[in-house]
PDB file of C-alpha atoms in Angstrom:
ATOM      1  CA  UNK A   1       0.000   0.000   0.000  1.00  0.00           C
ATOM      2  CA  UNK A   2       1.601   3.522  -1.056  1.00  0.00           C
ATOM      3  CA  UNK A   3       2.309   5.852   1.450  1.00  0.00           C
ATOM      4  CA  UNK A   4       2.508   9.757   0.722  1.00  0.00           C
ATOM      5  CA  UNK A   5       3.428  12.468   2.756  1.00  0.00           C
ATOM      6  CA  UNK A   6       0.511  15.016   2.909  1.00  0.00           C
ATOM      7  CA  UNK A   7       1.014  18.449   0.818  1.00  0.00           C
ATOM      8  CA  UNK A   8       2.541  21.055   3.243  1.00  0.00           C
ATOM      9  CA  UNK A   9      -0.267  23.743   4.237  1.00  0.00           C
ATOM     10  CA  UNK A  10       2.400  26.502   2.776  1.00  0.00           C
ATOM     11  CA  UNK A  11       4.573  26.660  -0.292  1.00  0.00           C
ATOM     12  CA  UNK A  12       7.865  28.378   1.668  1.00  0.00           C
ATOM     13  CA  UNK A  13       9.287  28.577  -1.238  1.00  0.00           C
ATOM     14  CA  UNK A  14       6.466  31.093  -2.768  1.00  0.00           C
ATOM     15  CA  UNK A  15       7.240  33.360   0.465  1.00  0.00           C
ATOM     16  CA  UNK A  16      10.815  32.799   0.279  1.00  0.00           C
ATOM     17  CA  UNK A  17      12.499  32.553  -3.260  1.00  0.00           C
ATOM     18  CA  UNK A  18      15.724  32.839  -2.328  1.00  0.00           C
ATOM     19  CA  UNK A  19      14.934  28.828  -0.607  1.00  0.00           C
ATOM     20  CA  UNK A  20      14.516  27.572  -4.022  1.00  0.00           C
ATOM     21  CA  UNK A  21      18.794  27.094  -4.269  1.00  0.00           C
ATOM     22  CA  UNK A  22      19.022  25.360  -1.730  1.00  0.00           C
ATOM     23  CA  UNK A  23      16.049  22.634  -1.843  1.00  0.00           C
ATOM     24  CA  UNK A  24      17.157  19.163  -0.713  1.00  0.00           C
ATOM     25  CA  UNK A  25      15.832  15.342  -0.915  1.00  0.00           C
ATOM     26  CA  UNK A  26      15.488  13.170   2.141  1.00  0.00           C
ATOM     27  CA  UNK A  27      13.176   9.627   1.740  1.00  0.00           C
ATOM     28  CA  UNK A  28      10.661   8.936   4.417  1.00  0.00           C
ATOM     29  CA  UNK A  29      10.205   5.112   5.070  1.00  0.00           C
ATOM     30  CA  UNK A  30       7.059   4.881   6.455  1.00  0.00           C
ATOM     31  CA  UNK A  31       7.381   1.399   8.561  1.00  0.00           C
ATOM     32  CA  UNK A  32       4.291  -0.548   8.815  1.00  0.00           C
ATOM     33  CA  UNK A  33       3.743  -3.798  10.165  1.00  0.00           C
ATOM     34  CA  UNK A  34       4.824  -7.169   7.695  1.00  0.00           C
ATOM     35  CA  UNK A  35       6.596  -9.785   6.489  1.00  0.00           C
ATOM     36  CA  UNK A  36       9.717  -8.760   5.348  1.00  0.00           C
ATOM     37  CA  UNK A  37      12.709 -10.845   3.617  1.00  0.00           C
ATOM     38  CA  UNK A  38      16.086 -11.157   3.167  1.00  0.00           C
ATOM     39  CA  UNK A  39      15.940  -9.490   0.133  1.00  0.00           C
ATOM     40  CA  UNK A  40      13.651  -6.516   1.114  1.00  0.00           C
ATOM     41  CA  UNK A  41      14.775  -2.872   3.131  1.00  0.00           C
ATOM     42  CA  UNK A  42      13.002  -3.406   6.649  1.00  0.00           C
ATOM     43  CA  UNK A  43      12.832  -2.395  10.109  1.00  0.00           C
ATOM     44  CA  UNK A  44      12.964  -5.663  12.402  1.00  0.00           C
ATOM     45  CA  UNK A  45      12.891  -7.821   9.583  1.00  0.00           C
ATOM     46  CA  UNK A  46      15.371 -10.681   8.614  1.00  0.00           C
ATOM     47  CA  UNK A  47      19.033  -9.469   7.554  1.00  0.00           C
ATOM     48  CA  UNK A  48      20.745 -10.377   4.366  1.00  0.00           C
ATOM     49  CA  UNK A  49      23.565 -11.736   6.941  1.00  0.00           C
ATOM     50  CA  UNK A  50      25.987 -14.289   5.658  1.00  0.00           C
ATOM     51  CA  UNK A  51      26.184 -18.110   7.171  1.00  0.00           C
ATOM     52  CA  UNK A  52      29.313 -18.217   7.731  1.00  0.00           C
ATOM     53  CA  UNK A  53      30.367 -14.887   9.112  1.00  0.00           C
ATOM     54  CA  UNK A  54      30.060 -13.887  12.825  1.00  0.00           C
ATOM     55  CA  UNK A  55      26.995 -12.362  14.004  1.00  0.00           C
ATOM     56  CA  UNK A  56      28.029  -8.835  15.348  1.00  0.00           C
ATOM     57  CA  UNK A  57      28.088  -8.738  19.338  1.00  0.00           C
ATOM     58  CA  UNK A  58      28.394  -5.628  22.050  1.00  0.00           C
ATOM     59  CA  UNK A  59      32.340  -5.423  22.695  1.00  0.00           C
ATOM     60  CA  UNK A  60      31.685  -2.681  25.274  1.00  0.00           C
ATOM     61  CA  UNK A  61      32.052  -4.334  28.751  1.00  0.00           C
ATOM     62  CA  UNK A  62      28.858  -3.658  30.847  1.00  0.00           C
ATOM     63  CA  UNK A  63      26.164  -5.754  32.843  1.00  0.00           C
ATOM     64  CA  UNK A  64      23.511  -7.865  30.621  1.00  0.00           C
ATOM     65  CA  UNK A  65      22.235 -10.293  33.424  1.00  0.00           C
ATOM     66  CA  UNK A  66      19.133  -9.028  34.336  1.00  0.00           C
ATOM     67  CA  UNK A  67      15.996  -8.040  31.964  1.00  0.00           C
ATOM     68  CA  UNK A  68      13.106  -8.637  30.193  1.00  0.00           C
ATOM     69  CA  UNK A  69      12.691 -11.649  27.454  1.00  0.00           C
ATOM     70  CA  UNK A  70      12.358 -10.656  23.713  1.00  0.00           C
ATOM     71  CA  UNK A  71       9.439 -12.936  23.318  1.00  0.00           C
ATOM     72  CA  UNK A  72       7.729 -11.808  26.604  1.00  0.00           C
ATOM     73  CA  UNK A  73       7.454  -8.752  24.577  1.00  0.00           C
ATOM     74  CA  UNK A  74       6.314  -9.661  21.263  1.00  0.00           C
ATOM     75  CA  UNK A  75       3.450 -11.618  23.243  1.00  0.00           C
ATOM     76  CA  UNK A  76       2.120  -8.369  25.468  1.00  0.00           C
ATOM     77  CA  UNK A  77       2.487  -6.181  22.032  1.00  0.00           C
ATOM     78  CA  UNK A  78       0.382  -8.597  20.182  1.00  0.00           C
ATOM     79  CA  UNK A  79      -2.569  -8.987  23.377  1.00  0.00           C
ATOM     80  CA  UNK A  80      -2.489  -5.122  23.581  1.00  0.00           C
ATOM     81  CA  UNK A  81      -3.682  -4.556  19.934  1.00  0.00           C
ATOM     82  CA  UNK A  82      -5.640  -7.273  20.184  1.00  0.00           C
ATOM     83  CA  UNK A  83      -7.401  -5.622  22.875  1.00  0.00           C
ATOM     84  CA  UNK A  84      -7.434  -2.403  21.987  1.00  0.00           C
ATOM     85  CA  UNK A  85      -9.300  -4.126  18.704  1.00  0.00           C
ATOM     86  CA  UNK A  86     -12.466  -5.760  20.180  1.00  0.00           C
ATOM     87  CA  UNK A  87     -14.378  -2.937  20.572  1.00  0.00           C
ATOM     88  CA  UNK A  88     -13.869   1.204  21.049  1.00  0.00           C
ATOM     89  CA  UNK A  89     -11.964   1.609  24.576  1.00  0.00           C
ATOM     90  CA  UNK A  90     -12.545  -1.879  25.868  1.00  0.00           C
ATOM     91  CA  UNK A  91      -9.535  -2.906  26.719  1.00  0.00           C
ATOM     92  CA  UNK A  92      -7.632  -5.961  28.349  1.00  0.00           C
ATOM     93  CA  UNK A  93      -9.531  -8.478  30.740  1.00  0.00           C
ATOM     94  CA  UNK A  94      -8.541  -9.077  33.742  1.00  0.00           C
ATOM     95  CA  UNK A  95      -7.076 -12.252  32.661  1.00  0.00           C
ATOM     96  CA  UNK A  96      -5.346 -10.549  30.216  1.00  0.00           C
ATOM     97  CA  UNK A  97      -4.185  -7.826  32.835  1.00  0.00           C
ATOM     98  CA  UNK A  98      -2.828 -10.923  34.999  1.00  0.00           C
ATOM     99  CA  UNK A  99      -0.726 -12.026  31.769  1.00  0.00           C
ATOM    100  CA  UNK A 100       0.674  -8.844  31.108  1.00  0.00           C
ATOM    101  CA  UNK A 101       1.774  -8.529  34.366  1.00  0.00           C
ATOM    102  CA  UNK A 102       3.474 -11.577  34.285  1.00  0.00           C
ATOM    103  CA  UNK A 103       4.938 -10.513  30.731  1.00  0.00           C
ATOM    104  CA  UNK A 104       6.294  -7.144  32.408  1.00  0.00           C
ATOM    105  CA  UNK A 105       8.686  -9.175  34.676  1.00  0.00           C
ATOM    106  CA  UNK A 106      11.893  -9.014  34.385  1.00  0.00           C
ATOM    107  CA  UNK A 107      14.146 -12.024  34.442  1.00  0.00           C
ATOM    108  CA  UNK A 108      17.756 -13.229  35.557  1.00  0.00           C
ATOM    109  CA  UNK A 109      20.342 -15.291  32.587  1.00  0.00           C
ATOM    110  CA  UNK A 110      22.453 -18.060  33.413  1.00  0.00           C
ATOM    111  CA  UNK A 111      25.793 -17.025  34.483  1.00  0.00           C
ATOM    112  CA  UNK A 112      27.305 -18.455  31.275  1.00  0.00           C
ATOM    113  CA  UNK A 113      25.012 -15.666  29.504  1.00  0.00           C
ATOM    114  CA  UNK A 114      25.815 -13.559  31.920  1.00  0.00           C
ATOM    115  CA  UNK A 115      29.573 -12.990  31.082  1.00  0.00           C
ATOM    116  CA  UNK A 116      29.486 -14.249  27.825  1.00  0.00           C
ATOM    117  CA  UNK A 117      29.171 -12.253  24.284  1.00  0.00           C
ATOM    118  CA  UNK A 118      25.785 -10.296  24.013  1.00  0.00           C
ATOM    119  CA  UNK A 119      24.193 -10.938  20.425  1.00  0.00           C
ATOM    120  CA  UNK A 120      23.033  -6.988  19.090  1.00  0.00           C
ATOM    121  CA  UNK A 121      19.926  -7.182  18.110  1.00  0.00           C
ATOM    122  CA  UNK A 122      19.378  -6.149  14.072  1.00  0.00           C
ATOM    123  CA  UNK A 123      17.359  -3.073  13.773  1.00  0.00           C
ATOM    124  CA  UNK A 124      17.631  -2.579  10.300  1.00  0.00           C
ATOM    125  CA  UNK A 125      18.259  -3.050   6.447  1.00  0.00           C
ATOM    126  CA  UNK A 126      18.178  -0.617   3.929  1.00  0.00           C
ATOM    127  CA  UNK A 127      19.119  -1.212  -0.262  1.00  0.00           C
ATOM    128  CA  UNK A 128      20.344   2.027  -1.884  1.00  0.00           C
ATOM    129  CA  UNK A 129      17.850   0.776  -4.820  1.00  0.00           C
ATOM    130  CA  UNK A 130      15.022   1.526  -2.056  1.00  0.00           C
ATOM    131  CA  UNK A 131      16.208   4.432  -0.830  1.00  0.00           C
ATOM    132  CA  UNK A 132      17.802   6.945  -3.065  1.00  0.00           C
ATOM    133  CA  UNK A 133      18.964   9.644  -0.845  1.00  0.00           C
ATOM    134  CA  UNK A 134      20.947   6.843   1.333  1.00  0.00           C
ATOM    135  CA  UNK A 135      24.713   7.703   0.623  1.00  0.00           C
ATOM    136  CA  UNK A 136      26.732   5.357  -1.038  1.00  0.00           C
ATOM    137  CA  UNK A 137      28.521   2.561   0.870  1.00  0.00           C
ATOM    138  CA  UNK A 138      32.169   1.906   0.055  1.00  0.00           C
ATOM    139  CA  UNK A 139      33.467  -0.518  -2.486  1.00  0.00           C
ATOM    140  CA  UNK A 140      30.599  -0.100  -4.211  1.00  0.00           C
ATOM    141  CA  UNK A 141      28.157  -2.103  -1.055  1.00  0.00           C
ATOM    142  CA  UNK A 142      24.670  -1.181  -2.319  1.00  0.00           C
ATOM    143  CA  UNK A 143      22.931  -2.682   1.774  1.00  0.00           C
ATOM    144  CA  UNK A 144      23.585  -0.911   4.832  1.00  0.00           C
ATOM    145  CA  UNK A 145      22.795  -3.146   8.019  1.00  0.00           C
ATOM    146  CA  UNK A 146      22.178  -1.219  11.588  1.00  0.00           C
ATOM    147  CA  UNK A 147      22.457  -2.899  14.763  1.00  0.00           C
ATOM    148  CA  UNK A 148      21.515  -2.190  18.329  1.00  0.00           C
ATOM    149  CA  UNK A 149      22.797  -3.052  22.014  1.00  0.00           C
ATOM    150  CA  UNK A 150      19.533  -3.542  24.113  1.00  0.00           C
ATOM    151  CA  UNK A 151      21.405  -1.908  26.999  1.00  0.00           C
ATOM    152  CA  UNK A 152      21.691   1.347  27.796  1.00  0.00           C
ATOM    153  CA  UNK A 153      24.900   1.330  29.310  1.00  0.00           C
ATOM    154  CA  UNK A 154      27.367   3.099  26.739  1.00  0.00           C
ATOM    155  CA  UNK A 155      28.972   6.550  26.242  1.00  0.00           C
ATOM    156  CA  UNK A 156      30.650   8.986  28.781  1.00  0.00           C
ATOM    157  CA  UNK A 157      27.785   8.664  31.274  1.00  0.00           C
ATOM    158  CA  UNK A 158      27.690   4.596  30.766  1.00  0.00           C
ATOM    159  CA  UNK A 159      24.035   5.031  29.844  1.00  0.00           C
ATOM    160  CA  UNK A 160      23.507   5.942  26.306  1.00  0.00           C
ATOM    161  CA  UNK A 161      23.011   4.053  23.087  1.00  0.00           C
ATOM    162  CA  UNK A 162      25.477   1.881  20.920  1.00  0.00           C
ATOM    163  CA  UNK A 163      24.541   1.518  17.426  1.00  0.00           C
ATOM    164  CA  UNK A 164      26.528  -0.767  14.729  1.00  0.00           C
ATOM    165  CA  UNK A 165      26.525   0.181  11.147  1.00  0.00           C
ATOM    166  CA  UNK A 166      27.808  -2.459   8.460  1.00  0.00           C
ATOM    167  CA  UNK A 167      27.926  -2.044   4.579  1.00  0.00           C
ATOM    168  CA  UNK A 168      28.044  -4.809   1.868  1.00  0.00           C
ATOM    169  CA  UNK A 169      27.510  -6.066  -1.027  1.00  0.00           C
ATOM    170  CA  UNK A 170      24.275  -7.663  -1.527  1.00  0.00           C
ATOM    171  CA  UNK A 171      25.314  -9.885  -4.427  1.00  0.00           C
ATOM    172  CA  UNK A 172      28.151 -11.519  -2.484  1.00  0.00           C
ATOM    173  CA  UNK A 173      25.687 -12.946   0.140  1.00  0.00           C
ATOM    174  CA  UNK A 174      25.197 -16.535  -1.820  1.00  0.00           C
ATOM    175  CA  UNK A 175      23.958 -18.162   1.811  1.00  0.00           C
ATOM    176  CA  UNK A 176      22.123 -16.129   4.523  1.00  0.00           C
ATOM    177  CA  UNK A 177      21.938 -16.803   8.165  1.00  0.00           C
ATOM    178  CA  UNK A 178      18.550 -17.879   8.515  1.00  0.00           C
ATOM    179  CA  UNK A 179      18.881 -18.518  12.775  1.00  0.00           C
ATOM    180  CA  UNK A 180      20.667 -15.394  14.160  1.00  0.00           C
ATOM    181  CA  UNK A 181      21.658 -15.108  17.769  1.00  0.00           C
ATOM    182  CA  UNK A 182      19.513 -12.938  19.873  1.00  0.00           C
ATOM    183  CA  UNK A 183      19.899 -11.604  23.810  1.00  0.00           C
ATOM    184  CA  UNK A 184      18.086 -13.717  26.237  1.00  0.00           C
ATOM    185  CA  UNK A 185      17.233 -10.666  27.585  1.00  0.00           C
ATOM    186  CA  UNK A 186      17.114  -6.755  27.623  1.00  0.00           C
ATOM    187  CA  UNK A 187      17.392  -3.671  29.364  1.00  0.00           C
ATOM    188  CA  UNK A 188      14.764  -1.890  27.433  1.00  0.00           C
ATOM    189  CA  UNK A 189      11.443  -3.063  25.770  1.00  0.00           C
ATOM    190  CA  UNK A 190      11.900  -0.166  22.801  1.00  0.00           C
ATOM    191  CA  UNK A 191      15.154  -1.883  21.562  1.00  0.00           C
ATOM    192  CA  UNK A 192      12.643  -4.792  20.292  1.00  0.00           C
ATOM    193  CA  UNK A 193      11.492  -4.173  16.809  1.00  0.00           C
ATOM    194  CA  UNK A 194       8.662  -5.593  15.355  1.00  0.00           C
ATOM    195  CA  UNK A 195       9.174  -6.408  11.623  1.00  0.00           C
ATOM    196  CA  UNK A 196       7.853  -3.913   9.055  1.00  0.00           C
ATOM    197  CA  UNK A 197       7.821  -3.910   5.725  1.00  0.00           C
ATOM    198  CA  UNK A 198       9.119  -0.340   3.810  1.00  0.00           C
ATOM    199  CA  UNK A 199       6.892   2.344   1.544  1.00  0.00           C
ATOM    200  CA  UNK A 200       9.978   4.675   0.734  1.00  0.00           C
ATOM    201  CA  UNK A 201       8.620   8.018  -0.317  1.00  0.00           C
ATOM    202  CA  UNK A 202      11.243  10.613  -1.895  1.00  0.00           C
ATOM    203  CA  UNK A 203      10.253  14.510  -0.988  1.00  0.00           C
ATOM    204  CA  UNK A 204      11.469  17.399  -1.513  1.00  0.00           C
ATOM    205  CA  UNK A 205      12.797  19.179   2.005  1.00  0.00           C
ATOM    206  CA  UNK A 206      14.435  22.813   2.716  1.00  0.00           C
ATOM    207  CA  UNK A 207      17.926  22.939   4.187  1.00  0.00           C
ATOM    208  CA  UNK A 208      18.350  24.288   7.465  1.00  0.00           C
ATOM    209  CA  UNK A 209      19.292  27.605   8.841  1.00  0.00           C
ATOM    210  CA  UNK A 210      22.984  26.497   8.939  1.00  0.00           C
ATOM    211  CA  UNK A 211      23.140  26.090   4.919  1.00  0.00           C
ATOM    212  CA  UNK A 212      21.760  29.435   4.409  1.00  0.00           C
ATOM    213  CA  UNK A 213      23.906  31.706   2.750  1.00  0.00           C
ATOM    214  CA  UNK A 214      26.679  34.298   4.529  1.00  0.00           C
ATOM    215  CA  UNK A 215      26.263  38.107   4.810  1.00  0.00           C
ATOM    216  CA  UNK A 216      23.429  40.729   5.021  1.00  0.00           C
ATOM    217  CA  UNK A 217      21.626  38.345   2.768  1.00  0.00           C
ATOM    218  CA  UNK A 218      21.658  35.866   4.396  1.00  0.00           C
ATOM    219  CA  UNK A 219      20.506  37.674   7.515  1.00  0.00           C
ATOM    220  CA  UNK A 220      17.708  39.068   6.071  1.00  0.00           C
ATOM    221  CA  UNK A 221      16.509  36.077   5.327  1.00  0.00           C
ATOM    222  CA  UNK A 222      16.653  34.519   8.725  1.00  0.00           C
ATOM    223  CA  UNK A 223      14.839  37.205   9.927  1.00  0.00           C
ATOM    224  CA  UNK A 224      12.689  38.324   7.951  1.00  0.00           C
ATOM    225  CA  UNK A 225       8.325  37.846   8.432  1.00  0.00           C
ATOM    226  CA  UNK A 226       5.803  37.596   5.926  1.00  0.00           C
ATOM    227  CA  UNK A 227       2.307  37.805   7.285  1.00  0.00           C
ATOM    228  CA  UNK A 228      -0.122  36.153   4.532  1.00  0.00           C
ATOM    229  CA  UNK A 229      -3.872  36.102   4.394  1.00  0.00           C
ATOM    230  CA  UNK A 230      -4.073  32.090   4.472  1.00  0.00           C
ATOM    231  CA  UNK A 231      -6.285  31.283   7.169  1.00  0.00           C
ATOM    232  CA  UNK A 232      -5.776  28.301  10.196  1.00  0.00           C
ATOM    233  CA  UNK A 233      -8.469  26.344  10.524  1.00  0.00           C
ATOM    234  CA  UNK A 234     -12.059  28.108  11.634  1.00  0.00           C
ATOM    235  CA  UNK A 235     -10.099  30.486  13.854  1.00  0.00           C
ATOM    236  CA  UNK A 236      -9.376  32.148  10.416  1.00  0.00           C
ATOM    237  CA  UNK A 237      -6.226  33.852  12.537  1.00  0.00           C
ATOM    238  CA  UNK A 238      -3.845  35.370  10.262  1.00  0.00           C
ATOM    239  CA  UNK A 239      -0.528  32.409   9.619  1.00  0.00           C
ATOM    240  CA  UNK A 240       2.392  34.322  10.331  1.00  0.00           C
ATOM    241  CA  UNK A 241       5.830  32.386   9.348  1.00  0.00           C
ATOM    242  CA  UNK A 242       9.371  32.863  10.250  1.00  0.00           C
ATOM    243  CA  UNK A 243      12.491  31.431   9.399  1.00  0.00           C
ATOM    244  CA  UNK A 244      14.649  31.213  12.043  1.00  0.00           C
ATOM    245  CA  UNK A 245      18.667  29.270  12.544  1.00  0.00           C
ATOM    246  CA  UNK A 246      17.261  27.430  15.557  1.00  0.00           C
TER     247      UNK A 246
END
């Protein structure tokens, strides 16, 4: 099913010319829930990893004992909507309630786990042939791959994210991993995905306040207002627009 972005309620670049030279392209993906393969751009879907190279683990050293279980998640996602389904603002039952509480618990690894490598968790795929404005990998790799720790314990204050970026080339990949490794547990429920299949929409974006150009024309733009006679909504208050380097 496509998926458009809706038409912007003002044409800046009718108000502001000057824009015009310095229009950009970004491509929204618009994630929806699917099936995704191998061979598709996805978020949470399977990776176009090969069977005989290593899965990519955390190297950072940090605690992964303690947490919640993948598939405890997947299962209070899926009763939730299911809920939330069966008729306007009904709800769980209370036997669902009980589940989910049981779902919410965290839970304890094995001490081999423990101490041993922790599997990242693959967020993402994305083929330059899907998305246009990605840039282009090295070597000529046409597939970027983006993993995840499910722990929040990285950076200077030990509690920020670690992401893992890999390129390749997709035509290499003559055997894919079809039974990755995954965490027996995690620190944080939003480092699940759920798999979703891709509607890559190009559009056309302004650049921001930093690529504007130097000088007194420059500044005039930043700061100047234009007052118009469009109207917001039934208020019918005048729309007053600004363009600003914040």
């Amino acid at each position: 099913m496509p998926r458009t972005t809706p038409p912007r309620p003002l044409d800046v670049e009718a108000l502001f010319p000057e824009l015009a030279a310095y229009r950009g392209t970004t491509t929204r993906l618009h994630p929806r829930p699917g099936r995704p393969g191998a061979a598709d751009s996805s978020v949470g879907g399977p990776l176009l990893w090969p069977a005989d190279e290593p899965w990519p683990v955390c190297t950072e050293p940090h605690g992964h004992a303690r947490g919640r279980r993948p598939a405890d998640i997947h299962r209070q996602r899926q009763i939730l909507a299911s809920a939330w389904l069966r008729e306007p603002d009904s709800g769980p039952t209370g036997e669902e309630r009980r589940l989910l509480e049981r779902l919410r618990q965290e839970h304890r690894v094995e001490e081999a786990a423990a101490h041993g490598p922790l599997p990242l968790i693959g967020l993402a795929q994305l083929y330059r042939g899907d998305v246009p404005d990605l840039p282009s990998g090295p070597d000529g790799c046409d597939l970027i791959q983006v993993f995840w720790c499910p722990f929040d314990a990285h950076g200077p204050t030990g509690h920020g994210m670690l992401l893992d970026l890999r390129w390749r080339r997709s035509w290499e990949v003559t055997e894919v991993r079809t039974s990755p490794p995954r965490p027996q547990v995690v620190g944080f429920e939003g480092y699940v995905p759920e798999p979703c299949v891709l509607h890559p929409e190009r559009v056309v974006t302004p650049s921001g306040g930093t690529s504007l150009p130097g000088g007194s024309g420059g500044t005039a733009l930043r700061h100047r207002e234009v007052s118009t006679d469009a109207h917001d909504g039934p208020s019918g208050a005048a729309l007053r627009c600004r363009t600003r380097t914040s």
